[in-house]
Structures are given as structure tokens and as C-alpha cells.
CSV table of C-alpha atoms in Angstrom, one decimal:
chain,number,residue,atom,x,y,z
C,1,ALA,CA,231.7,194.1,129.5
C,2,ARG,CA,229.1,194.2,132.3
C,3,GLY,CA,230.0,197.7,133.4
C,4,HIS,CA,229.8,199.2,129.9
C,5,ALA,CA,227.2,197.0,128.4
C,6,ASP,CA,226.0,199.7,126.0
C,7,ASP,CA,229.4,200.4,124.5
C,8,VAL,CA,230.0,198.4,121.4
C,9,VAL,CA,233.7,199.0,121.4
C,10,VAL,CA,234.0,197.5,124.9
C,11,ALA,CA,231.8,194.6,123.8
C,12,ARG,CA,234.1,193.9,120.8
C,13,ARG,CA,237.3,194.0,122.8
C,14,ALA,CA,235.9,192.0,125.7
C,15,CYS,CA,234.5,189.3,123.5
C,16,GLY,CA,237.8,189.2,121.6
C,17,ALA,CA,239.8,188.9,124.8
C,18,LEU,CA,237.6,186.0,126.0
C,19,GLN,CA,237.9,184.4,122.6
C,20,ASN,CA,241.6,184.4,123.0
C,21,LEU,CA,241.6,183.2,126.6
C,22,ALA,CA,239.4,180.3,125.6
C,23,VAL,CA,242.0,179.1,123.1
C,24,ALA,CA,244.0,177.6,126.0
C,25,ALA,CA,242.6,174.2,126.9
C,26,ASP,CA,243.2,174.6,130.6
C,27,SER,CA,241.1,177.8,130.7
C,28,ARG,CA,237.9,176.6,129.1
C,29,VAL,CA,236.2,175.0,132.1
C,30,PRO,CA,237.3,177.7,134.6
C,31,LEU,CA,236.0,180.4,132.2
C,32,VAL,CA,232.6,178.8,132.0
C,33,ARG,CA,232.5,178.2,135.7
C,34,ASP,CA,233.2,181.9,136.3
C,35,GLY,CA,230.5,183.0,133.8
C,36,ALA,CA,232.6,184.2,130.9
C,37,HIS,CA,230.0,182.7,128.5
C,38,ILE,CA,227.3,184.6,130.1
C,39,ALA,CA,229.1,187.9,129.5
C,40,VAL,CA,229.8,186.9,125.9
C,41,MET,CA,226.2,186.0,125.3
C,42,ALA,CA,224.9,189.2,126.9
C,43,ALA,CA,227.2,191.3,124.6
C,44,ALA,CA,226.1,189.4,121.6
C,45,ARG,CA,222.5,190.0,122.4
C,46,ALA,CA,223.0,193.7,123.3
C,47,HIS,CA,224.9,194.3,120.0
C,48,ALA,CA,223.2,191.8,117.8
C,49,GLY,CA,223.6,194.0,114.7
C,50,ASP,CA,227.4,194.4,115.0
C,51,VAL,CA,229.3,191.8,113.0
C,52,GLU,CA,232.5,192.2,114.9
C,53,VAL,CA,230.8,191.4,118.2
C,54,ALA,CA,229.1,188.4,116.5
C,55,ARG,CA,232.4,187.1,115.2
C,56,HIS,CA,234.2,187.3,118.5
C,57,ALA,CA,231.2,186.0,120.6
C,58,CYS,CA,230.7,183.0,118.4
C,59,ALA,CA,234.4,182.2,118.3
C,60,ALA,CA,234.6,182.5,122.1
C,61,LEU,CA,231.6,180.2,122.5
C,62,GLY,CA,233.1,177.8,120.0
C,63,ASN,CA,236.4,177.6,121.9
C,64,LEU,CA,234.6,177.1,125.2
C,65,ALA,CA,232.5,174.3,123.7
C,66,ILE,CA,235.6,172.3,122.8
C,67,ALA,CA,235.8,171.2,126.5
C,68,ASP,CA,233.7,168.1,127.2
C,69,ASP,CA,232.7,169.4,130.6
C,70,ASN,CA,231.3,172.6,129.0
C,71,TYR,CA,228.8,170.9,126.6
C,72,VAL,CA,225.9,170.7,128.9
C,73,PRO,CA,226.4,174.0,130.9
C,74,LEU,CA,226.7,176.0,127.7
C,75,MET,CA,223.6,174.4,126.3
C,76,ARG,CA,221.7,174.9,129.5
C,77,ASP,CA,222.5,178.6,129.5
C,78,GLY,CA,221.5,179.1,125.9
C,79,ALA,CA,224.8,179.4,124.1
C,80,HIS,CA,223.2,177.6,121.1
C,81,THR,CA,220.5,180.2,120.8
C,82,VAL,CA,223.1,183.0,120.7
C,83,ALA,CA,225.2,181.3,118.0
C,84,MET,CA,222.2,180.5,116.0
C,85,ALA,CA,220.9,184.0,116.2
C,86,ALA,CA,224.2,185.4,115.1
C,87,ALA,CA,224.4,183.1,112.1
C,88,MET,CA,221.0,184.1,111.0
C,89,ALA,CA,221.5,187.9,111.6
C,90,HIS,CA,224.8,187.9,109.7
C,91,ALA,CA,224.0,185.2,107.2
C,92,GLY,CA,226.3,186.7,104.5
C,93,ASP,CA,229.4,186.8,106.7
C,94,VAL,CA,231.5,183.7,106.3
C,95,GLU,CA,233.5,184.3,109.5
C,96,VAL,CA,230.4,184.4,111.6
C,97,ALA,CA,229.1,181.3,109.9
C,98,ARG,CA,232.4,179.5,110.6
C,99,HIS,CA,232.4,180.3,114.2
C,100,ALA,CA,228.7,179.8,114.8
C,101,CYS,CA,228.6,176.4,113.1
C,102,ALA,CA,231.8,175.3,115.0
C,103,ALA,CA,230.1,176.2,118.3
C,104,LEU,CA,226.9,174.4,117.4
C,105,GLY,CA,228.9,171.4,116.0
C,106,ASN,CA,230.8,171.2,119.3
C,107,LEU,CA,227.6,171.3,121.4
C,108,ALA,CA,226.1,168.6,119.2
C,109,ILE,CA,228.8,166.2,120.2
C,110,ALA,CA,227.0,165.6,123.6
C,111,VAL,CA,224.2,163.1,123.1
C,112,GLU,CA,222.1,164.9,125.7
C,113,ASN,CA,222.1,168.1,123.7
C,114,SER,CA,220.8,166.5,120.4
C,115,VAL,CA,217.1,166.7,121.0
C,116,PRO,CA,217.0,170.3,122.5
C,117,LEU,CA,219.3,171.5,119.6
C,118,LEU,CA,216.8,170.3,117.1
C,119,ARG,CA,213.8,171.4,119.1
C,120,ASP,CA,215.2,175.0,119.1
C,121,GLY,CA,215.9,174.9,115.3
C,122,VAL,CA,219.6,174.7,115.3
C,123,HIS,CA,219.5,172.4,112.3
C,124,THR,CA,217.9,175.0,110.2
C,125,ALA,CA,220.6,177.5,111.1
C,126,VAL,CA,223.5,175.2,110.2
C,127,MET,CA,221.8,174.0,107.0
C,128,ALA,CA,221.2,177.6,105.9
C,129,ALA,CA,224.9,178.4,106.6
C,130,ALA,CA,226.0,175.4,104.6
C,131,ARG,CA,223.9,176.4,101.7
C,132,THR,CA,224.9,180.0,101.7
C,133,HIS,CA,228.6,179.2,102.2
C,134,GLY,CA,228.8,175.9,100.5
C,135,GLY,CA,232.2,176.6,99.0
C,136,ASP,CA,233.8,177.3,102.4
C,137,LEU,CA,235.4,174.2,103.9
C,138,GLU,CA,235.3,175.2,107.5
C,139,VAL,CA,231.6,176.1,107.4
C,140,VAL,CA,230.7,172.8,105.6
C,141,ARG,CA,232.8,170.7,108.0
C,142,ALA,CA,231.2,172.2,111.1
C,143,ALA,CA,227.6,172.1,109.6
C,144,CYS,CA,227.9,168.5,108.6
C,145,GLY,CA,229.3,167.6,112.1
C,146,ALA,CA,226.4,169.4,113.8
C,147,LEU,CA,223.9,167.5,111.7
C,148,GLN,CA,225.6,164.2,112.3
C,149,GLY,CA,225.5,164.8,116.0
C,150,MET,CA,221.8,165.8,116.0
C,151,ALA,CA,221.0,162.7,114.0
C,152,VAL,CA,222.2,160.5,116.8
C,153,ALA,CA,218.9,160.9,118.6
C,154,ALA,CA,216.3,158.6,117.2
C,155,GLU,CA,213.5,161.1,117.6
C,156,ASN,CA,215.4,163.7,115.5
C,157,ARG,CA,215.8,161.5,112.4
C,158,VAL,CA,212.5,161.9,110.7
C,159,PRO,CA,212.3,165.7,111.3
C,160,LEU,CA,215.9,166.1,110.0
C,161,VAL,CA,215.0,164.3,106.8
C,162,ARG,CA,211.7,166.1,106.5
C,163,ASP,CA,213.6,169.4,106.7
C,164,GLY,CA,216.3,168.4,104.1
C,165,ALA,CA,219.3,167.7,106.3
C,166,HIS,CA,220.3,164.7,104.1
C,167,THR,CA,220.3,166.9,101.0
C,168,VAL,CA,222.7,169.3,102.7
C,169,VAL,CA,225.2,166.7,103.8
C,170,MET,CA,225.0,165.0,100.4
C,171,ALA,CA,225.7,168.3,98.6
C,172,ALA,CA,228.6,169.0,100.9
C,173,ALA,CA,230.1,165.5,100.2
C,174,ARG,CA,229.8,166.1,96.5
C,175,ALA,CA,231.3,169.6,96.6
C,176,HIS,CA,234.1,168.6,99.0
C,177,GLY,CA,234.5,164.9,98.1
C,178,GLY,CA,238.3,165.0,98.6
C,179,ASP,CA,238.0,166.3,102.2
C,180,LEU,CA,237.9,163.4,104.7
C,181,GLU,CA,236.4,165.4,107.5
C,182,VAL,CA,233.4,166.4,105.4
C,183,VAL,CA,232.9,163.0,103.9
C,184,ARG,CA,233.1,161.2,107.3
C,185,ALA,CA,230.6,163.6,108.8
C,186,ALA,CA,228.3,163.4,105.8
C,187,CYS,CA,228.4,159.6,105.8
C,188,GLY,CA,228.0,159.4,109.5
C,189,ALA,CA,224.9,161.6,109.3
C,190,LEU,CA,223.4,159.5,106.5
C,191,LEU,CA,224.1,156.4,108.6
C,192,ASN,CA,222.3,157.8,111.6
C,193,LEU,CA,219.4,159.0,109.5
C,194,SER,CA,219.1,155.6,107.8
C,195,LEU,CA,218.5,153.9,111.1
C,196,ALA,CA,214.9,155.3,111.0
C,197,ALA,CA,212.9,153.1,108.6
C,198,ASP,CA,210.6,156.0,107.8
C,199,CYS,CA,213.6,157.9,106.4
C,200,CYS,CA,214.9,155.3,104.0
C,201,GLY,CA,212.5,155.9,101.1
C,202,THR,CA,213.3,159.6,101.0
C,203,LEU,CA,217.1,158.9,101.3
C,204,VAL,CA,216.9,156.5,98.3
C,205,ARG,CA,214.7,158.9,96.3
C,206,ASP,CA,217.2,161.8,96.8
C,207,GLY,CA,220.2,159.8,95.8
C,208,ALA,CA,221.9,158.6,99.0
C,209,ARG,CA,222.9,155.3,97.5
C,210,GLU,CA,224.7,157.0,94.6
C,211,LEU,CA,226.4,159.4,96.9
C,212,LEU,CA,227.6,156.7,99.2
C,213,ALA,CA,229.0,154.7,96.3
C,214,LEU,CA,230.8,157.9,95.0
C,215,VAL,CA,232.5,158.7,98.3
C,216,SER,CA,233.3,155.1,99.0
C,217,GLY,CA,235.2,155.0,95.7
C,218,LEU,CA,236.9,158.3,96.5
C,219,HIS,CA,238.3,157.1,99.8
C,220,PRO,CA,238.8,153.3,99.5
C,221,GLY,CA,241.6,153.3,102.1
C,222,ASP,CA,239.7,155.1,104.9
C,223,ALA,CA,238.3,152.7,107.4
C,224,THR,CA,235.8,155.2,108.8
C,225,VAL,CA,234.3,156.1,105.4
C,226,GLN,CA,234.1,152.5,104.4
C,227,ASP,CA,232.5,151.4,107.7
C,228,PHE,CA,229.8,154.2,107.5
C,229,CYS,CA,229.0,153.4,103.8
C,230,HIS,CA,228.7,149.7,104.3
C,231,ARG,CA,226.6,150.0,107.4
C,232,VAL,CA,223.9,152.2,105.7
C,233,VAL,CA,221.0,149.9,104.8
C,234,LEU,CA,218.5,151.5,102.4
C,235,SER,CA,215.7,149.1,101.7
């Protein structure tokens, strides 16, 4: 990949190979330690217009980002900017959206990544993907997870609501109300956002109470959903 950086066929195959290698849990940390993510990111930037490179690159970064020890190094080296750029450059491609949102959702698990992710506009990228591909369960799950993670940081809550993150997770929960993963992430995001007093009025106005009542009724036996719904206080 480094020796033939201008060759798109090499970039496709190299990123595909690294995507596959990163499926193995034991390989993820060594791959990042040895700079595999740097090679993938360089290929994605050099061939930003090629959808196949974007798919493989985002999938590789998403697989690498599953490992807890990789959250911070990947963020530090700009993996989020590559995934975000790919999602925006290939906005109509559902496969790119799935892999990019998965990578960003994984990075958002680390609390220390929450503020820089928002600062760099990652929330807008995952929100756009969720709106464009609202019928795709994988995209919606990952996007809601990313927004839930970013809403952990207190300083992110007002900007997220201002930019409409709550409306995205609420729409996802309505569209995929039977899917526990979507509902848990959406309710978790709303709970985090509701912890900021300045957000509560907007959440109420836009129907958060009604949404929480709906999903609580859909999943009466799920302790996580019930806990999230009952802990949201909208004054």
C-alpha cells in the first residue's frame, strides 16, 4: 500500500486484507501498534473518490476500533476524520455508511474521545447517515450508539440538542421500535441529553416524553430500556 500509493487496485486489496486481518480479536492491537491504521487512512485519503476503498478502509478502522486499547490511539491519529470524510463523500452508499458509523460508534465508547469527536463534527456525519439510510438497521444502530457516546460529555449536550441529535435518535426509535439495540441507544442518548437542564425544554417540545412512553410500552420486560426511560427527568 505504501509502495504503490497511487494504484487504486493495490489500495482496494490492501485495505481489504487489513479489514480481514482486523476481524481477529488478537490481531487488532498489534495491527494498530504496527501502523496498519495509518496505511488504511493514507489509502482512503489518496483515493477518496473510490467507493470500494472507502468501504474497505472504514470496515478496517471499525474492526480495529473494537479493541478497547485502540480507542485513543485511533482517535489521536485521526481515524475519525477519515471515517467521517468517507461517509460524507459517499453519502448514498449504505455499505460505507454502515462501516463508517460503526467505526465512529466504537470510538465514541471511550469517554475521553467524546469531546473531540463532537468538536470535529462527527455528530453531523452520523446524523446525516442516519437520516439518509434511516431504513437500514445497521446504520441506525451505529449512529444512535455514536450519539449516545458523545452525549456522555456534559459539554456536548447542549450542542447536540441544538444540532438535532435528539430528533435523530427519536426518529430511529420510532422507525425501529422493535429492535432492542436501537431503542437502548436512543433512550440512553436521551437520558444523557436530559442531564443538561438547558436541553429539557427542547426535548419536551420535540416529543421526548411521548417517545419514551412508547418504547417503554414496547419493551416492558427489558431492564435497560425501563431504567433509561424512568431516569429521564424532563421538567
